[in-house]
JSON list of C-alpha atoms in Angstrom, two decimals:
[
{"chain": "A", "resi": 1, "resn": "UNK", "atom": "CA", "xyz": [-56.60, -36.38, 30.22]},
{"chain": "A", "resi": 2, "resn": "UNK", "atom": "CA", "xyz": [-53.78, -34.30, 31.58]},
{"chain": "A", "resi": 3, "resn": "UNK", "atom": "CA", "xyz": [-51.20, -31.78, 30.46]},
{"chain": "A", "resi": 4, "resn": "UNK", "atom": "CA", "xyz": [-48.34, -33.18, 28.38]},
{"chain": "A", "resi": 5, "resn": "UNK", "atom": "CA", "xyz": [-44.92, -31.75, 29.22]},
{"chain": "A", "resi": 6, "resn": "UNK", "atom": "CA", "xyz": [-42.23, -32.16, 26.56]},
{"chain": "A", "resi": 7, "resn": "UNK", "atom": "CA", "xyz": [-38.82, -32.64, 28.14]},
{"chain": "A", "resi": 8, "resn": "UNK", "atom": "CA", "xyz": [-35.61, -31.51, 26.40]},
{"chain": "A", "resi": 9, "resn": "UNK", "atom": "CA", "xyz": [-32.71, -33.94, 26.06]},
{"chain": "A", "resi": 10, "resn": "UNK", "atom": "CA", "xyz": [-30.63, -32.38, 28.82]},
{"chain": "A", "resi": 11, "resn": "UNK", "atom": "CA", "xyz": [-33.41, -32.82, 31.41]},
{"chain": "A", "resi": 12, "resn": "UNK", "atom": "CA", "xyz": [-34.36, -36.39, 30.54]},
{"chain": "A", "resi": 13, "resn": "UNK", "atom": "CA", "xyz": [-32.05, -37.65, 33.27]},
{"chain": "A", "resi": 14, "resn": "UNK", "atom": "CA", "xyz": [-34.89, -36.60, 35.59]},
{"chain": "A", "resi": 15, "resn": "UNK", "atom": "CA", "xyz": [-37.57, -38.49, 33.66]},
{"chain": "A", "resi": 16, "resn": "UNK", "atom": "CA", "xyz": [-35.83, -41.80, 33.11]},
{"chain": "A", "resi": 17, "resn": "UNK", "atom": "CA", "xyz": [-35.17, -40.86, 29.50]},
{"chain": "A", "resi": 18, "resn": "UNK", "atom": "CA", "xyz": [-38.81, -40.08, 28.72]},
{"chain": "A", "resi": 19, "resn": "UNK", "atom": "CA", "xyz": [-39.32, -37.35, 26.10]},
{"chain": "A", "resi": 20, "resn": "UNK", "atom": "CA", "xyz": [-42.70, -36.38, 27.53]},
{"chain": "A", "resi": 21, "resn": "UNK", "atom": "CA", "xyz": [-44.44, -36.75, 30.88]},
{"chain": "A", "resi": 22, "resn": "UNK", "atom": "CA", "xyz": [-47.96, -36.04, 32.09]},
{"chain": "A", "resi": 23, "resn": "UNK", "atom": "CA", "xyz": [-48.96, -33.55, 34.75]},
{"chain": "A", "resi": 24, "resn": "UNK", "atom": "CA", "xyz": [-52.11, -32.10, 36.25]},
{"chain": "A", "resi": 25, "resn": "UNK", "atom": "CA", "xyz": [-52.86, -28.53, 37.19]},
{"chain": "A", "resi": 26, "resn": "UNK", "atom": "CA", "xyz": [-54.68, -25.39, 36.19]},
{"chain": "A", "resi": 27, "resn": "UNK", "atom": "CA", "xyz": [-51.51, -23.29, 36.08]},
{"chain": "A", "resi": 28, "resn": "UNK", "atom": "CA", "xyz": [-48.03, -23.96, 34.80]},
{"chain": "A", "resi": 29, "resn": "UNK", "atom": "CA", "xyz": [-46.68, -23.94, 38.37]},
{"chain": "A", "resi": 30, "resn": "UNK", "atom": "CA", "xyz": [-49.22, -26.56, 39.46]},
{"chain": "A", "resi": 31, "resn": "UNK", "atom": "CA", "xyz": [-48.26, -28.76, 36.52]},
{"chain": "A", "resi": 32, "resn": "UNK", "atom": "CA", "xyz": [-44.56, -28.39, 37.33]},
{"chain": "A", "resi": 33, "resn": "UNK", "atom": "CA", "xyz": [-45.22, -29.23, 41.00]},
{"chain": "A", "resi": 34, "resn": "UNK", "atom": "CA", "xyz": [-47.24, -32.28, 39.99]},
{"chain": "A", "resi": 35, "resn": "UNK", "atom": "CA", "xyz": [-44.49, -33.51, 37.66]},
{"chain": "A", "resi": 36, "resn": "UNK", "atom": "CA", "xyz": [-41.87, -32.77, 40.32]},
{"chain": "A", "resi": 37, "resn": "UNK", "atom": "CA", "xyz": [-43.64, -35.18, 42.69]},
{"chain": "A", "resi": 38, "resn": "UNK", "atom": "CA", "xyz": [-42.77, -38.05, 40.34]},
{"chain": "A", "resi": 39, "resn": "UNK", "atom": "CA", "xyz": [-39.56, -36.66, 38.85]},
{"chain": "A", "resi": 40, "resn": "UNK", "atom": "CA", "xyz": [-37.76, -34.89, 41.69]},
{"chain": "A", "resi": 41, "resn": "UNK", "atom": "CA", "xyz": [-35.11, -32.39, 40.68]},
{"chain": "A", "resi": 42, "resn": "UNK", "atom": "CA", "xyz": [-36.82, -31.21, 37.54]},
{"chain": "A", "resi": 43, "resn": "UNK", "atom": "CA", "xyz": [-38.43, -28.16, 39.11]},
{"chain": "A", "resi": 44, "resn": "UNK", "atom": "CA", "xyz": [-35.12, -26.74, 40.27]},
{"chain": "A", "resi": 45, "resn": "UNK", "atom": "CA", "xyz": [-33.92, -26.74, 36.67]},
{"chain": "A", "resi": 46, "resn": "UNK", "atom": "CA", "xyz": [-36.94, -24.72, 35.55]},
{"chain": "A", "resi": 47, "resn": "UNK", "atom": "CA", "xyz": [-37.79, -22.41, 38.42]},
{"chain": "A", "resi": 48, "resn": "UNK", "atom": "CA", "xyz": [-35.84, -20.02, 40.62]},
{"chain": "A", "resi": 49, "resn": "UNK", "atom": "CA", "xyz": [-36.93, -17.65, 43.38]},
{"chain": "A", "resi": 50, "resn": "UNK", "atom": "CA", "xyz": [-38.34, -15.01, 41.07]},
{"chain": "A", "resi": 51, "resn": "UNK", "atom": "CA", "xyz": [-40.00, -17.25, 38.53]},
{"chain": "A", "resi": 52, "resn": "UNK", "atom": "CA", "xyz": [-38.86, -19.17, 35.49]},
{"chain": "A", "resi": 53, "resn": "UNK", "atom": "CA", "xyz": [-35.13, -19.45, 34.97]},
{"chain": "A", "resi": 54, "resn": "UNK", "atom": "CA", "xyz": [-33.67, -17.25, 32.28]},
{"chain": "A", "resi": 55, "resn": "UNK", "atom": "CA", "xyz": [-32.01, -20.28, 30.73]},
{"chain": "A", "resi": 56, "resn": "UNK", "atom": "CA", "xyz": [-35.27, -21.95, 29.72]},
{"chain": "A", "resi": 57, "resn": "UNK", "atom": "CA", "xyz": [-38.13, -21.08, 27.42]},
{"chain": "A", "resi": 58, "resn": "UNK", "atom": "CA", "xyz": [-41.51, -22.58, 28.26]},
{"chain": "A", "resi": 59, "resn": "UNK", "atom": "CA", "xyz": [-44.48, -22.60, 25.92]},
{"chain": "A", "resi": 60, "resn": "UNK", "atom": "CA", "xyz": [-48.08, -23.63, 26.55]},
{"chain": "A", "resi": 61, "resn": "UNK", "atom": "CA", "xyz": [-49.74, -24.57, 23.27]},
{"chain": "A", "resi": 62, "resn": "UNK", "atom": "CA", "xyz": [-47.04, -22.66, 21.38]},
{"chain": "A", "resi": 63, "resn": "UNK", "atom": "CA", "xyz": [-47.47, -19.48, 23.46]},
{"chain": "A", "resi": 64, "resn": "UNK", "atom": "CA", "xyz": [-44.35, -18.25, 25.23]},
{"chain": "A", "resi": 65, "resn": "UNK", "atom": "CA", "xyz": [-45.46, -18.12, 28.87]},
{"chain": "A", "resi": 66, "resn": "UNK", "atom": "CA", "xyz": [-43.39, -15.00, 29.51]},
{"chain": "A", "resi": 67, "resn": "UNK", "atom": "CA", "xyz": [-46.24, -13.20, 27.74]},
{"chain": "A", "resi": 68, "resn": "UNK", "atom": "CA", "xyz": [-49.11, -15.19, 29.25]},
{"chain": "A", "resi": 69, "resn": "UNK", "atom": "CA", "xyz": [-48.48, -15.06, 33.00]},
{"chain": "A", "resi": 70, "resn": "UNK", "atom": "CA", "xyz": [-45.23, -16.94, 33.55]},
{"chain": "A", "resi": 71, "resn": "UNK", "atom": "CA", "xyz": [-45.64, -19.65, 36.18]},
{"chain": "A", "resi": 72, "resn": "UNK", "atom": "CA", "xyz": [-49.27, -18.50, 36.57]},
{"chain": "A", "resi": 73, "resn": "UNK", "atom": "CA", "xyz": [-50.04, -19.18, 32.92]},
{"chain": "A", "resi": 74, "resn": "UNK", "atom": "CA", "xyz": [-53.29, -21.16, 32.74]},
{"chain": "A", "resi": 75, "resn": "UNK", "atom": "CA", "xyz": [-53.22, -24.80, 31.70]},
{"chain": "A", "resi": 76, "resn": "UNK", "atom": "CA", "xyz": [-56.00, -27.29, 30.98]},
{"chain": "A", "resi": 77, "resn": "UNK", "atom": "CA", "xyz": [-56.40, -30.96, 30.11]},
{"chain": "A", "resi": 78, "resn": "UNK", "atom": "CA", "xyz": [-55.01, -31.66, 26.68]},
{"chain": "A", "resi": 79, "resn": "UNK", "atom": "CA", "xyz": [-52.62, -28.73, 26.68]},
{"chain": "A", "resi": 80, "resn": "UNK", "atom": "CA", "xyz": [-49.02, -29.27, 25.62]},
{"chain": "A", "resi": 81, "resn": "UNK", "atom": "CA", "xyz": [-46.17, -27.65, 27.53]},
{"chain": "A", "resi": 82, "resn": "UNK", "atom": "CA", "xyz": [-42.86, -27.47, 25.66]},
{"chain": "A", "resi": 83, "resn": "UNK", "atom": "CA", "xyz": [-39.64, -26.78, 27.56]},
{"chain": "A", "resi": 84, "resn": "UNK", "atom": "CA", "xyz": [-36.69, -25.64, 25.48]},
{"chain": "A", "resi": 85, "resn": "UNK", "atom": "CA", "xyz": [-33.32, -24.61, 26.89]},
{"chain": "A", "resi": 86, "resn": "UNK", "atom": "CA", "xyz": [-32.36, -21.17, 25.64]},
{"chain": "A", "resi": 87, "resn": "UNK", "atom": "CA", "xyz": [-29.72, -21.37, 22.93]},
{"chain": "A", "resi": 88, "resn": "UNK", "atom": "CA", "xyz": [-27.48, -18.47, 23.78]},
{"chain": "A", "resi": 89, "resn": "UNK", "atom": "CA", "xyz": [-23.95, -17.47, 24.58]},
{"chain": "A", "resi": 90, "resn": "UNK", "atom": "CA", "xyz": [-21.42, -14.76, 24.18]},
{"chain": "B", "resi": 1, "resn": "UNK", "atom": "CA", "xyz": [-15.33, -36.33, 15.38]},
{"chain": "B", "resi": 2, "resn": "UNK", "atom": "CA", "xyz": [-17.61, -33.97, 13.50]},
{"chain": "B", "resi": 3, "resn": "UNK", "atom": "CA", "xyz": [-17.96, -34.57, 9.77]},
{"chain": "B", "resi": 4, "resn": "UNK", "atom": "CA", "xyz": [-19.35, -31.53, 8.05]},
{"chain": "B", "resi": 5, "resn": "UNK", "atom": "CA", "xyz": [-20.08, -30.57, 4.44]},
{"chain": "B", "resi": 6, "resn": "UNK", "atom": "CA", "xyz": [-17.96, -27.90, 2.76]},
{"chain": "B", "resi": 7, "resn": "UNK", "atom": "CA", "xyz": [-21.17, -26.12, 1.72]},
{"chain": "B", "resi": 8, "resn": "UNK", "atom": "CA", "xyz": [-22.21, -25.85, 5.37]},
{"chain": "B", "resi": 9, "resn": "UNK", "atom": "CA", "xyz": [-18.82, -24.50, 6.41]},
{"chain": "B", "resi": 10, "resn": "UNK", "atom": "CA", "xyz": [-18.98, -21.93, 3.63]},
{"chain": "B", "resi": 11, "resn": "UNK", "atom": "CA", "xyz": [-22.52, -20.97, 4.67]},
{"chain": "B", "resi": 12, "resn": "UNK", "atom": "CA", "xyz": [-21.49, -20.47, 8.31]},
{"chain": "B", "resi": 13, "resn": "UNK", "atom": "CA", "xyz": [-18.55, -18.29, 7.27]},
{"chain": "B", "resi": 14, "resn": "UNK", "atom": "CA", "xyz": [-20.74, -16.23, 4.93]},
{"chain": "B", "resi": 15, "resn": "UNK", "atom": "CA", "xyz": [-23.32, -15.78, 7.70]},
{"chain": "B", "resi": 16, "resn": "UNK", "atom": "CA", "xyz": [-20.66, -14.72, 10.19]},
{"chain": "B", "resi": 17, "resn": "UNK", "atom": "CA", "xyz": [-19.23, -12.17, 7.74]},
{"chain": "B", "resi": 18, "resn": "UNK", "atom": "CA", "xyz": [-22.66, -10.83, 6.85]},
{"chain": "B", "resi": 19, "resn": "UNK", "atom": "CA", "xyz": [-23.57, -10.17, 10.49]},
{"chain": "B", "resi": 20, "resn": "UNK", "atom": "CA", "xyz": [-20.14, -8.90, 11.56]},
{"chain": "B", "resi": 21, "resn": "UNK", "atom": "CA", "xyz": [-19.58, -7.05, 13.92]},
{"chain": "B", "resi": 22, "resn": "UNK", "atom": "CA", "xyz": [-22.62, -8.65, 15.56]},
{"chain": "B", "resi": 23, "resn": "UNK", "atom": "CA", "xyz": [-22.50, -12.35, 16.39]},
{"chain": "B", "resi": 24, "resn": "UNK", "atom": "CA", "xyz": [-24.22, -14.72, 13.96]},
{"chain": "B", "resi": 25, "resn": "UNK", "atom": "CA", "xyz": [-25.84, -17.97, 15.09]},
{"chain": "B", "resi": 26, "resn": "UNK", "atom": "CA", "xyz": [-27.62, -20.97, 13.70]},
{"chain": "B", "resi": 27, "resn": "UNK", "atom": "CA", "xyz": [-27.90, -24.73, 13.64]},
{"chain": "B", "resi": 28, "resn": "UNK", "atom": "CA", "xyz": [-27.36, -27.72, 11.40]},
{"chain": "B", "resi": 29, "resn": "UNK", "atom": "CA", "xyz": [-29.94, -30.39, 12.10]},
{"chain": "B", "resi": 30, "resn": "UNK", "atom": "CA", "xyz": [-30.07, -34.01, 11.04]},
{"chain": "B", "resi": 31, "resn": "UNK", "atom": "CA", "xyz": [-31.82, -37.29, 11.78]},
{"chain": "B", "resi": 32, "resn": "UNK", "atom": "CA", "xyz": [-32.07, -37.96, 15.52]},
{"chain": "B", "resi": 33, "resn": "UNK", "atom": "CA", "xyz": [-29.18, -40.06, 16.74]},
{"chain": "B", "resi": 34, "resn": "UNK", "atom": "CA", "xyz": [-27.31, -39.91, 13.41]},
{"chain": "B", "resi": 35, "resn": "UNK", "atom": "CA", "xyz": [-24.63, -37.32, 14.32]},
{"chain": "B", "resi": 36, "resn": "UNK", "atom": "CA", "xyz": [-24.97, -36.31, 10.64]},
{"chain": "B", "resi": 37, "resn": "UNK", "atom": "CA", "xyz": [-25.53, -32.58, 10.04]},
{"chain": "B", "resi": 38, "resn": "UNK", "atom": "CA", "xyz": [-27.80, -32.29, 7.00]},
{"chain": "B", "resi": 39, "resn": "UNK", "atom": "CA", "xyz": [-29.84, -29.10, 7.03]},
{"chain": "B", "resi": 40, "resn": "UNK", "atom": "CA", "xyz": [-28.46, -25.68, 7.97]},
{"chain": "B", "resi": 41, "resn": "UNK", "atom": "CA", "xyz": [-30.79, -23.05, 9.37]},
{"chain": "B", "resi": 42, "resn": "UNK", "atom": "CA", "xyz": [-29.62, -19.50, 10.01]},
{"chain": "B", "resi": 43, "resn": "UNK", "atom": "CA", "xyz": [-31.20, -18.22, 13.20]},
{"chain": "B", "resi": 44, "resn": "UNK", "atom": "CA", "xyz": [-31.88, -14.64, 14.20]},
{"chain": "B", "resi": 45, "resn": "UNK", "atom": "CA", "xyz": [-29.61, -13.32, 16.94]},
{"chain": "B", "resi": 46, "resn": "UNK", "atom": "CA", "xyz": [-32.37, -11.77, 19.03]},
{"chain": "B", "resi": 47, "resn": "UNK", "atom": "CA", "xyz": [-29.78, -9.70, 20.90]},
{"chain": "B", "resi": 48, "resn": "UNK", "atom": "CA", "xyz": [-28.09, -8.32, 17.76]},
{"chain": "B", "resi": 49, "resn": "UNK", "atom": "CA", "xyz": [-24.93, -7.87, 19.78]},
{"chain": "B", "resi": 50, "resn": "UNK", "atom": "CA", "xyz": [-21.18, -8.05, 19.15]},
{"chain": "B", "resi": 51, "resn": "UNK", "atom": "CA", "xyz": [-20.72, -9.87, 22.48]},
{"chain": "B", "resi": 52, "resn": "UNK", "atom": "CA", "xyz": [-23.84, -12.01, 22.91]},
{"chain": "B", "resi": 53, "resn": "UNK", "atom": "CA", "xyz": [-26.27, -14.15, 20.99]},
{"chain": "B", "resi": 54, "resn": "UNK", "atom": "CA", "xyz": [-29.62, -15.69, 21.76]},
{"chain": "B", "resi": 55, "resn": "UNK", "atom": "CA", "xyz": [-31.99, -17.57, 19.50]},
{"chain": "B", "resi": 56, "resn": "UNK", "atom": "CA", "xyz": [-35.31, -15.80, 19.13]},
{"chain": "B", "resi": 57, "resn": "UNK", "atom": "CA", "xyz": [-37.69, -17.88, 21.31]},
{"chain": "B", "resi": 58, "resn": "UNK", "atom": "CA", "xyz": [-40.52, -17.97, 18.76]},
{"chain": "B", "resi": 59, "resn": "UNK", "atom": "CA", "xyz": [-38.16, -18.92, 15.94]},
{"chain": "B", "resi": 60, "resn": "UNK", "atom": "CA", "xyz": [-36.62, -21.58, 18.18]},
{"chain": "B", "resi": 61, "resn": "UNK", "atom": "CA", "xyz": [-40.08, -23.06, 18.87]},
{"chain": "B", "resi": 62, "resn": "UNK", "atom": "CA", "xyz": [-40.76, -23.19, 15.12]},
{"chain": "B", "resi": 63, "resn": "UNK", "atom": "CA", "xyz": [-37.47, -25.03, 14.65]},
{"chain": "B", "resi": 64, "resn": "UNK", "atom": "CA", "xyz": [-38.39, -27.44, 17.46]},
{"chain": "B", "resi": 65, "resn": "UNK", "atom": "CA", "xyz": [-41.73, -28.19, 15.78]},
{"chain": "B", "resi": 66, "resn": "UNK", "atom": "CA", "xyz": [-40.06, -28.88, 12.44]},
{"chain": "B", "resi": 67, "resn": "UNK", "atom": "CA", "xyz": [-37.47, -31.17, 14.04]},
{"chain": "B", "resi": 68, "resn": "UNK", "atom": "CA", "xyz": [-40.10, -32.97, 16.12]},
{"chain": "B", "resi": 69, "resn": "UNK", "atom": "CA", "xyz": [-42.22, -33.67, 13.02]},
{"chain": "B", "resi": 70, "resn": "UNK", "atom": "CA", "xyz": [-39.21, -34.90, 11.03]},
{"chain": "B", "resi": 71, "resn": "UNK", "atom": "CA", "xyz": [-37.57, -36.85, 13.90]},
{"chain": "B", "resi": 72, "resn": "UNK", "atom": "CA", "xyz": [-34.53, -34.59, 13.68]},
{"chain": "B", "resi": 73, "resn": "UNK", "atom": "CA", "xyz": [-32.32, -33.08, 16.33]},
{"chain": "B", "resi": 74, "resn": "UNK", "atom": "CA", "xyz": [-29.71, -30.35, 16.55]},
{"chain": "B", "resi": 75, "resn": "UNK", "atom": "CA", "xyz": [-26.36, -31.78, 15.43]},
{"chain": "B", "resi": 76, "resn": "UNK", "atom": "CA", "xyz": [-24.37, -28.54, 15.24]},
{"chain": "B", "resi": 77, "resn": "UNK", "atom": "CA", "xyz": [-24.90, -25.22, 17.03]},
{"chain": "B", "resi": 78, "resn": "UNK", "atom": "CA", "xyz": [-22.76, -22.54, 15.46]},
{"chain": "B", "resi": 79, "resn": "UNK", "atom": "CA", "xyz": [-22.06, -18.96, 16.35]},
{"chain": "B", "resi": 80, "resn": "UNK", "atom": "CA", "xyz": [-19.43, -16.37, 15.63]},
{"chain": "B", "resi": 81, "resn": "UNK", "atom": "CA", "xyz": [-17.03, -14.43, 17.76]},
{"chain": "B", "resi": 82, "resn": "UNK", "atom": "CA", "xyz": [-16.26, -11.11, 16.15]},
{"chain": "B", "resi": 83, "resn": "UNK", "atom": "CA", "xyz": [-13.45, -9.76, 18.32]},
{"chain": "B", "resi": 84, "resn": "UNK", "atom": "CA", "xyz": [-12.04, -12.82, 20.06]},
{"chain": "B", "resi": 85, "resn": "UNK", "atom": "CA", "xyz": [-10.77, -16.28, 19.24]},
{"chain": "B", "resi": 86, "resn": "UNK", "atom": "CA", "xyz": [-13.04, -19.17, 18.28]},
{"chain": "B", "resi": 87, "resn": "UNK", "atom": "CA", "xyz": [-13.10, -20.66, 21.76]},
{"chain": "B", "resi": 88, "resn": "UNK", "atom": "CA", "xyz": [-16.19, -20.96, 23.98]},
{"chain": "B", "resi": 89, "resn": "UNK", "atom": "CA", "xyz": [-16.60, -18.02, 26.34]},
{"chain": "B", "resi": 90, "resn": "UNK", "atom": "CA", "xyz": [-17.72, -18.41, 29.93]},
{"chain": "B", "resi": 91, "resn": "UNK", "atom": "CA", "xyz": [-21.18, -17.34, 28.79]},
{"chain": "B", "resi": 92, "resn": "UNK", "atom": "CA", "xyz": [-21.16, -19.99, 26.05]},
{"chain": "B", "resi": 93, "resn": "UNK", "atom": "CA", "xyz": [-20.32, -22.65, 28.61]},
{"chain": "B", "resi": 94, "resn": "UNK", "atom": "CA", "xyz": [-22.92, -21.51, 31.13]},
{"chain": "B", "resi": 95, "resn": "UNK", "atom": "CA", "xyz": [-25.70, -21.65, 28.53]},
{"chain": "B", "resi": 96, "resn": "UNK", "atom": "CA", "xyz": [-24.64, -24.83, 26.74]},
{"chain": "B", "resi": 97, "resn": "UNK", "atom": "CA", "xyz": [-27.62, -27.19, 27.06]},
{"chain": "B", "resi": 98, "resn": "UNK", "atom": "CA", "xyz": [-27.41, -29.54, 24.09]},
{"chain": "B", "resi": 99, "resn": "UNK", "atom": "CA", "xyz": [-25.05, -32.34, 25.15]},
{"chain": "B", "resi": 100, "resn": "UNK", "atom": "CA", "xyz": [-25.49, -34.19, 21.85]},
{"chain": "B", "resi": 101, "resn": "UNK", "atom": "CA", "xyz": [-24.46, -31.16, 19.79]},
{"chain": "B", "resi": 102, "resn": "UNK", "atom": "CA", "xyz": [-21.17, -30.03, 18.33]},
{"chain": "B", "resi": 103, "resn": "UNK", "atom": "CA", "xyz": [-20.53, -26.40, 19.21]},
{"chain": "B", "resi": 104, "resn": "UNK", "atom": "CA", "xyz": [-18.91, -24.84, 16.17]},
{"chain": "B", "resi": 105, "resn": "UNK", "atom": "CA", "xyz": [-17.29, -21.43, 16.41]},
{"chain": "B", "resi": 106, "resn": "UNK", "atom": "CA", "xyz": [-16.31, -19.08, 13.62]},
{"chain": "B", "resi": 107, "resn": "UNK", "atom": "CA", "xyz": [-14.11, -16.11, 14.49]},
{"chain": "B", "resi": 108, "resn": "UNK", "atom": "CA", "xyz": [-14.18, -13.12, 12.17]},
{"chain": "B", "resi": 109, "resn": "UNK", "atom": "CA", "xyz": [-11.82, -11.18, 14.44]},
{"chain": "B", "resi": 110, "resn": "UNK", "atom": "CA", "xyz": [-9.00, -11.12, 11.89]},
{"chain": "B", "resi": 111, "resn": "UNK", "atom": "CA", "xyz": [-10.81, -10.16, 8.68]},
{"chain": "B", "resi": 112, "resn": "UNK", "atom": "CA", "xyz": [-14.18, -8.81, 9.80]},
{"chain": "B", "resi": 113, "resn": "UNK", "atom": "CA", "xyz": [-16.87, -8.74, 7.12]},
{"chain": "B", "resi": 114, "resn": "UNK", "atom": "CA", "xyz": [-14.25, -9.06, 4.37]},
{"chain": "B", "resi": 115, "resn": "UNK", "atom": "CA", "xyz": [-12.76, -12.04, 2.58]},
{"chain": "B", "resi": 116, "resn": "UNK", "atom": "CA", "xyz": [-9.77, -13.30, 4.48]},
{"chain": "B", "resi": 117, "resn": "UNK", "atom": "CA", "xyz": [-8.72, -15.74, 7.14]},
{"chain": "B", "resi": 118, "resn": "UNK", "atom": "CA", "xyz": [-11.31, -17.00, 9.62]},
{"chain": "B", "resi": 119, "resn": "UNK", "atom": "CA", "xyz": [-10.77, -19.28, 12.57]},
{"chain": "B", "resi": 120, "resn": "UNK", "atom": "CA", "xyz": [-12.93, -22.43, 12.74]},
{"chain": "B", "resi": 121, "resn": "UNK", "atom": "CA", "xyz": [-13.03, -24.73, 15.76]},
{"chain": "B", "resi": 122, "resn": "UNK", "atom": "CA", "xyz": [-15.41, -27.36, 17.08]},
{"chain": "B", "resi": 123, "resn": "UNK", "atom": "CA", "xyz": [-16.17, -28.37, 20.65]},
{"chain": "B", "resi": 124, "resn": "UNK", "atom": "CA", "xyz": [-18.31, -30.52, 22.88]},
{"chain": "B", "resi": 125, "resn": "UNK", "atom": "CA", "xyz": [-19.67, -28.82, 25.96]},
{"chain": "B", "resi": 126, "resn": "UNK", "atom": "CA", "xyz": [-21.11, -31.24, 28.52]},
{"chain": "B", "resi": 127, "resn": "UNK", "atom": "CA", "xyz": [-21.79, -30.40, 32.16]},
{"chain": "B", "resi": 128, "resn": "UNK", "atom": "CA", "xyz": [-19.67, -27.26, 31.88]},
{"chain": "B", "resi": 129, "resn": "UNK", "atom": "CA", "xyz": [-16.65, -29.11, 30.50]},
{"chain": "B", "resi": 130, "resn": "UNK", "atom": "CA", "xyz": [-15.28, -27.99, 27.13]},
{"chain": "B", "resi": 131, "resn": "UNK", "atom": "CA", "xyz": [-13.57, -30.55, 24.91]},
{"chain": "B", "resi": 132, "resn": "UNK", "atom": "CA", "xyz": [-12.14, -29.47, 21.58]},
{"chain": "B", "resi": 133, "resn": "UNK", "atom": "CA", "xyz": [-12.56, -31.96, 18.77]},
{"chain": "B", "resi": 134, "resn": "UNK", "atom": "CA", "xyz": [-11.21, -32.44, 15.27]},
{"chain": "B", "resi": 135, "resn": "UNK", "atom": "CA", "xyz": [-13.56, -32.01, 12.38]},
{"chain": "B", "resi": 136, "resn": "UNK", "atom": "CA", "xyz": [-13.45, -33.31, 8.83]},
{"chain": "B", "resi": 137, "resn": "UNK", "atom": "CA", "xyz": [-14.78, -31.24, 5.95]},
{"chain": "B", "resi": 138, "resn": "UNK", "atom": "CA", "xyz": [-16.60, -33.32, 3.35]},
{"chain": "B", "resi": 139, "resn": "UNK", "atom": "CA", "xyz": [-16.05, -31.98, -0.15]}
]
């Protein structure tokens, strides 16, 4: 078992077109680092110096991680991480 | 070229007028890979602003779940401009993250919340490059 990470269309260039990839870790950051090891470039699209990028929403089991610890949000085997680009503009 | 139902165009205009002077936003989804906009969903503008829009993250997740279950994707992302022309702003371009989508803009700048002329234009936005496209309204 591992954590499933759902990849939005625009980031599938980093995953060879895969809609979902597997990662291990007990926090969101660990999972992202683990996925980054196999899909380099992905992390930079999700994370900046101060945490998650404003342009992306990340959910662990349907919980928006901005309310559950951000990159420190706990993850466990069987969890599902969904990454959605913010839909926004001016 | 985008082909879009008259009923969807009317619904986008009505939504834009109803929320004027704030920006209105929403999507038309359809079967994945079809480029056929079938189901229009009005989204909440979480920013309730005349110069900015943002889908509410929890509502967006609900939409994602529905689309995932039904093997749908976003075909059209629409929003309104309420004081400027129906052309993507720099902010629109910087946020655009759905390369498969048509970005449809409705400007209510001329007539506001009232009946009257509106400007309708459709674009692709891929890697920061805006390309205007024709669209055909299906009666």
